[in-house]
Short mmCIF file of C-alpha atoms and ligand atoms in Angstrom, two decimals:
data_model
loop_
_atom_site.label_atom_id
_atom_site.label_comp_id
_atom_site.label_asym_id
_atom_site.label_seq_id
_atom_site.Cartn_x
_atom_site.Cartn_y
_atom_site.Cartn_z
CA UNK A 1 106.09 107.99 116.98
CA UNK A 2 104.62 110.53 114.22
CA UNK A 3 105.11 108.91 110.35
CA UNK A 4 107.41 111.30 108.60
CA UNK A 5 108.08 111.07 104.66
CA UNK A 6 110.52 108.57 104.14
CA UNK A 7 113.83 110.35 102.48
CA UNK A 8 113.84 106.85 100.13
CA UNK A 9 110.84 107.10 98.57
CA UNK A 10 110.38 109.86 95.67
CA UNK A 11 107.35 110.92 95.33
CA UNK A 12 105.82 109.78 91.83
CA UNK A 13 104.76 113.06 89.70
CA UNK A 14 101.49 113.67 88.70
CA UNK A 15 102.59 115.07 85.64
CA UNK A 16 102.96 111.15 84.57
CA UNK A 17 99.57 110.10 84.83
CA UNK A 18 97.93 113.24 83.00
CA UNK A 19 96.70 112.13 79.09
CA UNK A 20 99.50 112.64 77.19
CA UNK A 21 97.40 114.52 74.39
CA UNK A 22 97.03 117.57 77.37
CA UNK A 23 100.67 117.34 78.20
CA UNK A 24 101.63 117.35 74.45
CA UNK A 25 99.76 120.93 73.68
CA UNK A 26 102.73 123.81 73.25
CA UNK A 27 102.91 126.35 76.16
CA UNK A 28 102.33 130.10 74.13
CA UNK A 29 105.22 131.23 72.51
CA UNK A 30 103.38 135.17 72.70
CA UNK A 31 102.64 134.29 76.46
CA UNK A 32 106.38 133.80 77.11
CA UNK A 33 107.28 137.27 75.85
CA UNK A 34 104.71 138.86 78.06
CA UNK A 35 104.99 137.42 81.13
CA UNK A 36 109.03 139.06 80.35
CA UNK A 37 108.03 142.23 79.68
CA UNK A 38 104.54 142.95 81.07
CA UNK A 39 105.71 145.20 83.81
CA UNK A 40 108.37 147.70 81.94
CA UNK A 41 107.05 151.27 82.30
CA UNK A 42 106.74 152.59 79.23
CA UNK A 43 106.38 149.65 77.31
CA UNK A 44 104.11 149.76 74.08
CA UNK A 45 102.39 146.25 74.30
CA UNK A 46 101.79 145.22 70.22
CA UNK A 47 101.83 141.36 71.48
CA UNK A 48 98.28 139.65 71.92
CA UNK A 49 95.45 139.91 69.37
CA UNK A 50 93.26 142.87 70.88
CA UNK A 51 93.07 146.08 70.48
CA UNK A 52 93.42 149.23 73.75
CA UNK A 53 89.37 150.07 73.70
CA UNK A 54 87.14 148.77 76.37
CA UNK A 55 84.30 147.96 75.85
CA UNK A 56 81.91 150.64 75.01
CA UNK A 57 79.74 151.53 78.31
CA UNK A 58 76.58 151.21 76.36
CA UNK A 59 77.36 147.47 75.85
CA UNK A 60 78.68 146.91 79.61
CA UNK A 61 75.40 148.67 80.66
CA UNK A 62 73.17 145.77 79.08
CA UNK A 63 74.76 143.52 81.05
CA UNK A 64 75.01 145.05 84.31
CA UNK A 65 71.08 146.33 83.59
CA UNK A 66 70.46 141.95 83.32
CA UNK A 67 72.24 141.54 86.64
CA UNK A 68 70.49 143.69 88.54
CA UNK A 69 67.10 142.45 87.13
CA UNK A 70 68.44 139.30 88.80
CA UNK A 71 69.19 137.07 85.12
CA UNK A 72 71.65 134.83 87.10
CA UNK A 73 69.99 131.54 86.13
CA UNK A 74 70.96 128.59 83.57
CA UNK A 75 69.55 129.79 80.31
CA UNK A 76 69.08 127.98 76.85
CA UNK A 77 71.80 125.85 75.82
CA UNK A 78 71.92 127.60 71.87
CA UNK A 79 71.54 131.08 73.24
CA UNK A 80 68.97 133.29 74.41
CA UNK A 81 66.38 133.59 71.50
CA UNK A 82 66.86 137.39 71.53
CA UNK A 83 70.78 137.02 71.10
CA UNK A 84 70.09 134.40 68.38
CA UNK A 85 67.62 136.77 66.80
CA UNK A 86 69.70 139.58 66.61
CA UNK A 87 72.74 137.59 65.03
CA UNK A 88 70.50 136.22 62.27
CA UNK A 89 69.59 140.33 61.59
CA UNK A 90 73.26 141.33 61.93
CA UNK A 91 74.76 138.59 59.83
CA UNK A 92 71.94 139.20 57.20
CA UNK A 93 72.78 142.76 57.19
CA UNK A 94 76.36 142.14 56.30
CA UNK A 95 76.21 138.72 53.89
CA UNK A 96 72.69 138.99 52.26
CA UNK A 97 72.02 135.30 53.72
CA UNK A 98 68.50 134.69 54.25
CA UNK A 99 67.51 135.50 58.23
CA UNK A 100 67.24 132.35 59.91
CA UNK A 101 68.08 132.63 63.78
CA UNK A 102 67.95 128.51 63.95
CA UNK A 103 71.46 128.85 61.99
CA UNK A 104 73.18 130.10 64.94
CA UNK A 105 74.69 128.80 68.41
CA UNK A 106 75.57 131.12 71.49
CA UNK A 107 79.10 129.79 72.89
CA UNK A 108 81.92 131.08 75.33
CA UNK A 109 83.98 132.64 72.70
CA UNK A 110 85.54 132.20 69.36
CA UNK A 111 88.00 129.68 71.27
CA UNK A 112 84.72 127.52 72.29
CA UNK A 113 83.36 128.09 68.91
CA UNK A 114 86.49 125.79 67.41
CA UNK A 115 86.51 123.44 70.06
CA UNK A 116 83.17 122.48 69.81
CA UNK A 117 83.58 122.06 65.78
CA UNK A 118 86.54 119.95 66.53
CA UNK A 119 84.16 118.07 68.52
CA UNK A 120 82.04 117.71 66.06
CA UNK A 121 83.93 116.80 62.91
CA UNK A 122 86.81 115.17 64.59
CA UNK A 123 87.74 111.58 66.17
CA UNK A 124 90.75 110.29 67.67
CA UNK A 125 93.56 109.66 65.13
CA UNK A 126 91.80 111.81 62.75
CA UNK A 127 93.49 115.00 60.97
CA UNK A 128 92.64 118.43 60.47
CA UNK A 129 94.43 120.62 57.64
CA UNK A 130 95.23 123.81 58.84
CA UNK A 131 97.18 125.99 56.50
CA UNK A 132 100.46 128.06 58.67
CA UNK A 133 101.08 130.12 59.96
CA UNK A 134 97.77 130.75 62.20
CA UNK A 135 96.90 131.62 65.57
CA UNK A 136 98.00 127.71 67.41
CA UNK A 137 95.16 127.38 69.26
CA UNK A 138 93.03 125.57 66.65
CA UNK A 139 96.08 123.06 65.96
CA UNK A 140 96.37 122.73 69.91
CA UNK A 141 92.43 122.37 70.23
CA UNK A 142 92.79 119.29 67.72
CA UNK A 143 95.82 118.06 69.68
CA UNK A 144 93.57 117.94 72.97
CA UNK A 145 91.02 116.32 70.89
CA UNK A 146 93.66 113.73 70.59
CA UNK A 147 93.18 114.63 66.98
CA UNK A 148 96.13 115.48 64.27
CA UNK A 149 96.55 118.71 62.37
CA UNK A 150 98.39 118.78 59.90
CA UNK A 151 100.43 121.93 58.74
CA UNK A 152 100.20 123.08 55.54
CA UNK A 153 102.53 126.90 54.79
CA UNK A 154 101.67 129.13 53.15
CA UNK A 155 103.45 130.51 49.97
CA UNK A 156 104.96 134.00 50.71
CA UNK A 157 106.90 136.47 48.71
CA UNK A 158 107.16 140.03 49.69
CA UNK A 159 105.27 141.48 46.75
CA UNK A 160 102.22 139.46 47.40
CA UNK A 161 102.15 138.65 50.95
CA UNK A 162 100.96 135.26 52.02
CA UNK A 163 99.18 132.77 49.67
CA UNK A 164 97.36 129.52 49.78
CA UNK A 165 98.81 126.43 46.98
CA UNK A 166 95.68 124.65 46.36
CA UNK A 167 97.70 121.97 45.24
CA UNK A 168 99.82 121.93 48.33
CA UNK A 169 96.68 121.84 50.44
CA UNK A 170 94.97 118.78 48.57
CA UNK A 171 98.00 117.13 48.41
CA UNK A 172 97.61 117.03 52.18
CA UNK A 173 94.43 115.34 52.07
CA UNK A 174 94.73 111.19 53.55
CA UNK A 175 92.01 108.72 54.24
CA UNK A 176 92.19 110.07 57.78
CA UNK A 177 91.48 113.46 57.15
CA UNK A 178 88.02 114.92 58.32
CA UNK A 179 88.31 118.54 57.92
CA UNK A 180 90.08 121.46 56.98
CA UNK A 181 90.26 124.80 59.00
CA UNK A 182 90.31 128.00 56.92
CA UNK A 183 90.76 131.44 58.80
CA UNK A 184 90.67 134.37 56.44
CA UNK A 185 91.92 137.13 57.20
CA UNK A 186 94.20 135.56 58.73
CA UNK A 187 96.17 135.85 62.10
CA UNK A 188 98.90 136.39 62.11
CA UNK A 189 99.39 136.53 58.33
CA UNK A 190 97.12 138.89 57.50
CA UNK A 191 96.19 136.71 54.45
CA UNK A 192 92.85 136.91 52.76
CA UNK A 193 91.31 134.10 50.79
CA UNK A 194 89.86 135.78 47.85
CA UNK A 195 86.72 133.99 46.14
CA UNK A 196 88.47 131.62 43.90
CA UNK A 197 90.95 130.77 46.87
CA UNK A 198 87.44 130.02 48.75
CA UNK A 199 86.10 128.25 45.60
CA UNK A 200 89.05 125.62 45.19
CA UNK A 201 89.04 125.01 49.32
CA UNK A 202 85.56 123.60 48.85
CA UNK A 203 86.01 121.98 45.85
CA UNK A 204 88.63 120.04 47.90
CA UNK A 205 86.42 119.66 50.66
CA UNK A 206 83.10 118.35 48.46
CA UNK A 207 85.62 116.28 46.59
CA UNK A 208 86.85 114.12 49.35
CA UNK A 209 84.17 114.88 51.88
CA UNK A 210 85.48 117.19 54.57
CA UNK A 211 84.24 119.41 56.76
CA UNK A 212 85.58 123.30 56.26
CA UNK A 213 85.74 125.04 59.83
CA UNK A 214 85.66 128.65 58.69
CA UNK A 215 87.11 131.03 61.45
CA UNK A 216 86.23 134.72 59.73
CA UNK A 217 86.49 136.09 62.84
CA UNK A 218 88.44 139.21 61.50
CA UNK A 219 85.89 139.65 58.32
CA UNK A 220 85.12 143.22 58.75
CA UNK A 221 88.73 143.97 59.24
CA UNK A 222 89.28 144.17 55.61
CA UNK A 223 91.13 147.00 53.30
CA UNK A 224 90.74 145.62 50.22
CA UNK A 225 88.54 147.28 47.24
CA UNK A 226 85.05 145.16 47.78
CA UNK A 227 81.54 145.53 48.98
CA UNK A 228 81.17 147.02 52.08
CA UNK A 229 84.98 146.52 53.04
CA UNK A 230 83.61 143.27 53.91
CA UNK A 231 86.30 140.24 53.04
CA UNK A 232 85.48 137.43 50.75
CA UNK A 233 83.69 134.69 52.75
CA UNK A 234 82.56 131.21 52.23
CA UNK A 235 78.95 132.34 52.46
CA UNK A 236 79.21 133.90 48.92
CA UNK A 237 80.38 130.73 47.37
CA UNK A 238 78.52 127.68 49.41
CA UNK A 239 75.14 126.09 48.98
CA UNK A 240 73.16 125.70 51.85
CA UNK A 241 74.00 121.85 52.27
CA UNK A 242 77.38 122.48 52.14
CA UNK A 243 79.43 121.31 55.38
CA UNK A 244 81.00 124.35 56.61
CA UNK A 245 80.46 125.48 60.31
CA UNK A 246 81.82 129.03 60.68
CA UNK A 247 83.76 130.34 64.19
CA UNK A 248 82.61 133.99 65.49
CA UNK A 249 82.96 135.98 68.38
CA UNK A 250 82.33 139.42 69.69
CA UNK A 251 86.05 139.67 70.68
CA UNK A 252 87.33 141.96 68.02
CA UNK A 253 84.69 143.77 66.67
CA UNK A 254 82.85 145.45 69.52
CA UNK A 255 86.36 145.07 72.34
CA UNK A 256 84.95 142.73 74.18
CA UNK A 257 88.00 140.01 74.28
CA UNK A 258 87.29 139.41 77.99
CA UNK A 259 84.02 138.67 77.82
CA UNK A 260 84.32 135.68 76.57
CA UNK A 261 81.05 135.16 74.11
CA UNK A 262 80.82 133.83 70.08
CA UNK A 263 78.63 132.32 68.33
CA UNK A 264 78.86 129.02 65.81
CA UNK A 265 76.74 129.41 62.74
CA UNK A 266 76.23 126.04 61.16
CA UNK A 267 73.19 124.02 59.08
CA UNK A 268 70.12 124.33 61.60
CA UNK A 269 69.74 119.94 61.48
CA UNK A 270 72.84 120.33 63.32
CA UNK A 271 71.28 122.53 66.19
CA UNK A 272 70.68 119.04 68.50
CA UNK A 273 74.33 117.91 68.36
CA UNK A 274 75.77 121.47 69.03
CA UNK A 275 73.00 122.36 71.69
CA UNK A 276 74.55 118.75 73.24
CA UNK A 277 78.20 120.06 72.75
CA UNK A 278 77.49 123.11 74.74
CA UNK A 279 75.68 121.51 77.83
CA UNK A 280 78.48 119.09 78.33
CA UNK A 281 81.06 122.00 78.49
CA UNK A 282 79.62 125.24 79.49
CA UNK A 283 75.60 124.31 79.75
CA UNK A 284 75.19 127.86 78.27
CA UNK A 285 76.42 131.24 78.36
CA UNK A 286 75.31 133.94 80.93
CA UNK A 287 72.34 135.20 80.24
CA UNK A 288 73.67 139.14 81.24
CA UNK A 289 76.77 138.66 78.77
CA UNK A 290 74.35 137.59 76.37
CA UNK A 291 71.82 140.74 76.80
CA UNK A 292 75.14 142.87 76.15
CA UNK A 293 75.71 140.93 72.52
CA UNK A 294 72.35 141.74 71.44
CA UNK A 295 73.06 145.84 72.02
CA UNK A 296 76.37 145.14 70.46
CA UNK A 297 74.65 143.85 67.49
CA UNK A 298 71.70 145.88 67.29
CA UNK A 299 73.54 149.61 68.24
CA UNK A 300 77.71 148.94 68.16
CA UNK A 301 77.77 149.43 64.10
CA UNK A 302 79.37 153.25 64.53
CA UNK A 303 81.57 151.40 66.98
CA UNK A 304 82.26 148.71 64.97
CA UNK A 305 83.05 151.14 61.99
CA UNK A 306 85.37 153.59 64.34
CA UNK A 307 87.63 150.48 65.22
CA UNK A 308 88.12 149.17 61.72
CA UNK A 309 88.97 152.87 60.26
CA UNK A 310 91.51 152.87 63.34
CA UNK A 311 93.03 149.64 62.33
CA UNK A 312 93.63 150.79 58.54
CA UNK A 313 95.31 154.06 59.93
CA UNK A 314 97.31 152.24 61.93
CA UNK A 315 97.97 149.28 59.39
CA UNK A 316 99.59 152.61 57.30
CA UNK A 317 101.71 154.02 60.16
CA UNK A 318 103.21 150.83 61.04
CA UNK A 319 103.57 148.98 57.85
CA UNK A 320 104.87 152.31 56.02
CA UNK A 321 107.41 153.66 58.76
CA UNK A 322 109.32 149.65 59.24
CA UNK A 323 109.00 148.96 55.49
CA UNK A 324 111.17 152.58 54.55
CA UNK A 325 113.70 151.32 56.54
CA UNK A 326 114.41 148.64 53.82
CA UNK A 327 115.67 145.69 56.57
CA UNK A 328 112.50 144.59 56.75
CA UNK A 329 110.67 141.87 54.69
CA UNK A 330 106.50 142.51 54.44
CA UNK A 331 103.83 143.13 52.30
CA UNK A 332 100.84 144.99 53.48
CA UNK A 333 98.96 143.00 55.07
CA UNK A 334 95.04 142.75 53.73
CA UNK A 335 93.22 142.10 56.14
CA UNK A 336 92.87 141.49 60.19
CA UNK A 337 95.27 143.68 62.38
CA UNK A 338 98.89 142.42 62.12
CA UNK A 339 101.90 143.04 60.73
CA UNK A 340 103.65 140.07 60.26
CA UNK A 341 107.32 141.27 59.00
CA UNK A 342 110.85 139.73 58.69
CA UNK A 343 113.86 141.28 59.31
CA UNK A 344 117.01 141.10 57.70
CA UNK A 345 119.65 139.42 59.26
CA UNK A 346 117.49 138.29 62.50
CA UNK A 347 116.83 134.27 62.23
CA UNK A 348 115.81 133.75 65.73
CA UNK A 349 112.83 135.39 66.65
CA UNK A 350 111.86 134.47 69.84
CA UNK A 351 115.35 136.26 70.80
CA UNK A 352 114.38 139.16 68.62
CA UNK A 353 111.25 139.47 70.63
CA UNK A 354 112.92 139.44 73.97
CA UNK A 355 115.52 141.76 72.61
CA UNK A 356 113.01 144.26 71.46
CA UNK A 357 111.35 144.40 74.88
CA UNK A 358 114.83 145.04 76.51
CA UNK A 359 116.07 147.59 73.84
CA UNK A 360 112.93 149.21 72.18
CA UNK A 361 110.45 148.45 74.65
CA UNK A 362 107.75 147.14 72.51
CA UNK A 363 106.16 144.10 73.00
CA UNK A 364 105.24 141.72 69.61
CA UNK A 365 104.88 138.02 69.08
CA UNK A 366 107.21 135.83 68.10
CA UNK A 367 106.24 133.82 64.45
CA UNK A 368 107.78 131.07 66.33
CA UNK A 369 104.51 130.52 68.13
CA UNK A 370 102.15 130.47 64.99
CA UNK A 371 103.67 127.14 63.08
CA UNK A 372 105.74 125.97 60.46
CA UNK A 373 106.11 128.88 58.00
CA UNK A 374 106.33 131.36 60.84
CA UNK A 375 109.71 130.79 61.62
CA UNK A 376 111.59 134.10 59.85
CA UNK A 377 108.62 136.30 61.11
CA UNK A 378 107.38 138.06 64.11
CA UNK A 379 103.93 139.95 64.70
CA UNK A 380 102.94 143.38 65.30
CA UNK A 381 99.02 144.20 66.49
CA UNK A 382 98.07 147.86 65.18
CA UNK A 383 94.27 148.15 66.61
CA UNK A 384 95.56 150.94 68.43
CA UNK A 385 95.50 154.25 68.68
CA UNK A 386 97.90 156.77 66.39
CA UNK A 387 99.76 158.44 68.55
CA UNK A 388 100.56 155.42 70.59
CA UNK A 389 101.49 153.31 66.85
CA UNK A 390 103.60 156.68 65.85
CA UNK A 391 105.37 156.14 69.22
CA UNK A 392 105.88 152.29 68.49
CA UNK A 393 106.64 152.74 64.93
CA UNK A 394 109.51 154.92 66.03
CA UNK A 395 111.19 152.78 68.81
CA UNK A 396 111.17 150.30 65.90
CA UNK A 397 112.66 152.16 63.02
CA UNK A 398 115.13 153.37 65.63
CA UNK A 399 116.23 149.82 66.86
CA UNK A 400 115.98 148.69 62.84
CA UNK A 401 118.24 151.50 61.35
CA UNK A 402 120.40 151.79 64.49
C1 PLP B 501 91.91 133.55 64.24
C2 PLP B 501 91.25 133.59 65.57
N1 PLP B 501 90.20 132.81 65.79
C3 PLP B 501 89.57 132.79 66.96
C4 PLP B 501 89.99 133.60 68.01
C5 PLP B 501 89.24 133.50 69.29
O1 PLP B 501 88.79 134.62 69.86
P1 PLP B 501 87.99 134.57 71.21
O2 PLP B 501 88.23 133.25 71.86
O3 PLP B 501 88.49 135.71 72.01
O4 PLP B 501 86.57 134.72 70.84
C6 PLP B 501 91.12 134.42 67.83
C7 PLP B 501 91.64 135.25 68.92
O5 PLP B 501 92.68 135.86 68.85
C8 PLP B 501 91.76 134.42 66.58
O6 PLP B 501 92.81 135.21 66.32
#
């Protein structure tokens, strides 16, 4: 006789023998909303943080130039020096800091950038301050971490945008707390920490001796007055033996979100502990995506520029068209590239978002999924294109003022 399952016994789940820390992490609020309405024709997708560029074919061609000249092998855990070279140039170029390629660390993204600070700053049972709303992954990285972030809003009004209470933040601050994560400009907010915001953060953080995780990420996405259009950032205000370790990627600025690449720049004595980090995840990035970043940095600037003069046009369209229509609660945002907007009389966003896909056909994010504070808002990319943001911009003011 052949053993058949036995219609007593129920089979025990796996699901209750996974770490409870992995089961604990939030599935993505903006995920939900796209998997609904990913396959409308028509639809104007304004949901996930990228723009509708590929990657220009001069970067793809560095990499596909390294394939064929057979760079397929495991390469150097910190990054190729040539890639690590040409970020010391580029990030001289834009912050006047003195050119030092043994400040910075190849990794598989900005994502891997924040996990691998977490990594290093964080133990179980410790706490990360992360003002909200933000982008959840850097909460949900902690969470993994079996780590605990701990929320800290924003002040809003509509006049001034988003803000960050110093007092509120320190206030925050236990015995347990190790760090505080600081991303300016800010998704989704579009906040920008100007440089006595950035002044008071690491005041807090020399007084009580945290780490500062600075994800400026979006720092060329910036329409304030300033040099360069460049936003404030921690490297104008810190000494060099400060502990900050800052997030980057070449995600946003040269449309490369599927690549997967960033870099961590952080204190060179910590180049052993990092250069550990990354062989006991990734062991390294490919060497052919790597070849592509250095052509990114070394010829993408007119790029770089086109993309960020696209994102202030469409900043205007968006921001001007929803805000005439008086139901709806913003203030220009900044810096990055979203509009993140209230609307009168809506209190449940994640059925706003739904209802917008159904009835306007445009796809935005839910402030549900970004953390306390993000409750009354929902999020609109603009790194697109005009005519496409015109078209978007419509549907909305049409649904709005219907
Ligand atoms: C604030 C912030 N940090 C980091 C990242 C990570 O980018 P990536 O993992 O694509 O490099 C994102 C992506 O949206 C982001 O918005």
């Amino acid at each position: 006789m052949t053993a058949s399952a036995s219609p007593f016994i129920t089979p025990p789940s796996l699901l209750d023998h996974v770490r409870p820390e992995a089961l604990a992490v939030p599935h993505s609020g903006i995920v939900e909303v796209m998997n609904y309405g990913r396959e409308r024709p028509g639809m104007i997708p304004l949901w996930a943080g990228e723009g509708d560029l590929p990657t220009p074919s001069f970067i793809s061609e560095a990499a596909t130039r390294s394939l064929a000249a057979g760079e397929t092998f495991y390469t150097w855990q910190r990054g190729i020096p040539e890639l690590r070279a040409a970020i010391a140039r580029y990030m001289t170029g834009l912050y006047g800091v003195p050119e030092d390629p043994e400040r910075y660390y190849v990794t598989g993204s900005g994502m891997q950038s924040i996990q691998i600070c977490i990594a290093m700053t964080l133990s179980p049972g410790d706490e990360i301050i992360i003002p909200t709303p933000s982008w959840p992954n850097a909460a949900a990285a902690a969470q993994v971490a079996g780590a605990h972030p701990v929320l800290v809003p924003y002040a809003y009004d509509d006049v001034h945008g988003f803000s960050l209470d110093l007092d509120r933040l320190e206030d925050a601050v236990t015995p347990r707390t190790r760090a505080i994560f600081i991303n300016s400009p800010s998704n989704p907010t579009g906040f920008v920490a100007e440089h006595e915001t950035l002044r008071g953060v690491l005041d807090i953080a020399r007084r009580h001796g945290l780490w500062i995780i600075a994800d400026e990420i979006y720092g060329r996405f910036y329409y304030g007055a300033g040099e360069g259009g460049l936003a404030p950032s921690f490297h104008d205000v810190m000494d060099p033996e400060d502990r900050v370790l800052f997030v980057q990627t070449f995600s946003k600025n040269w449309a490369m979100t599927g690549w997967r690449i960033g870099w961590i720049e952080a204190h060179p004595s910590l180049g052993p502990v990092i250069a550990n980090l990354v062989q006991y995840a990734t062991s390294g990035v490919a060497p052919f995506m790597q070849r592509a970043g250095v052509v990114a940095l070394d010829r993408g600037e007119s790029f770089v520029q086109h993309q960020i003069a696209r994102a202030r046009r469409g900043r205007d369209i968006v921001a001007d068209a929803v805000m005439a229509t008086g139901r709806v609660h913003a203030a220009k945002p900044p810096g990055a590239f979203y509009l993140f907007f209230g609307v009168e009389g809506e209190t449940d966003m994640r059925a706003l978002a739904l209802k917008l896909v159904d009835e306007a056909n445009i796809g935005l994010a839910p402030g549900t999924a970004f953390g306390l504070g993000g409750e009354r808002f929902i999020r609109l990319c603009f790194a697109r294109g005009e005519a496409q943001l015109a078209e978007a911009a419509d549907r909305l003011v049409t649904w709005l003022t219907r």
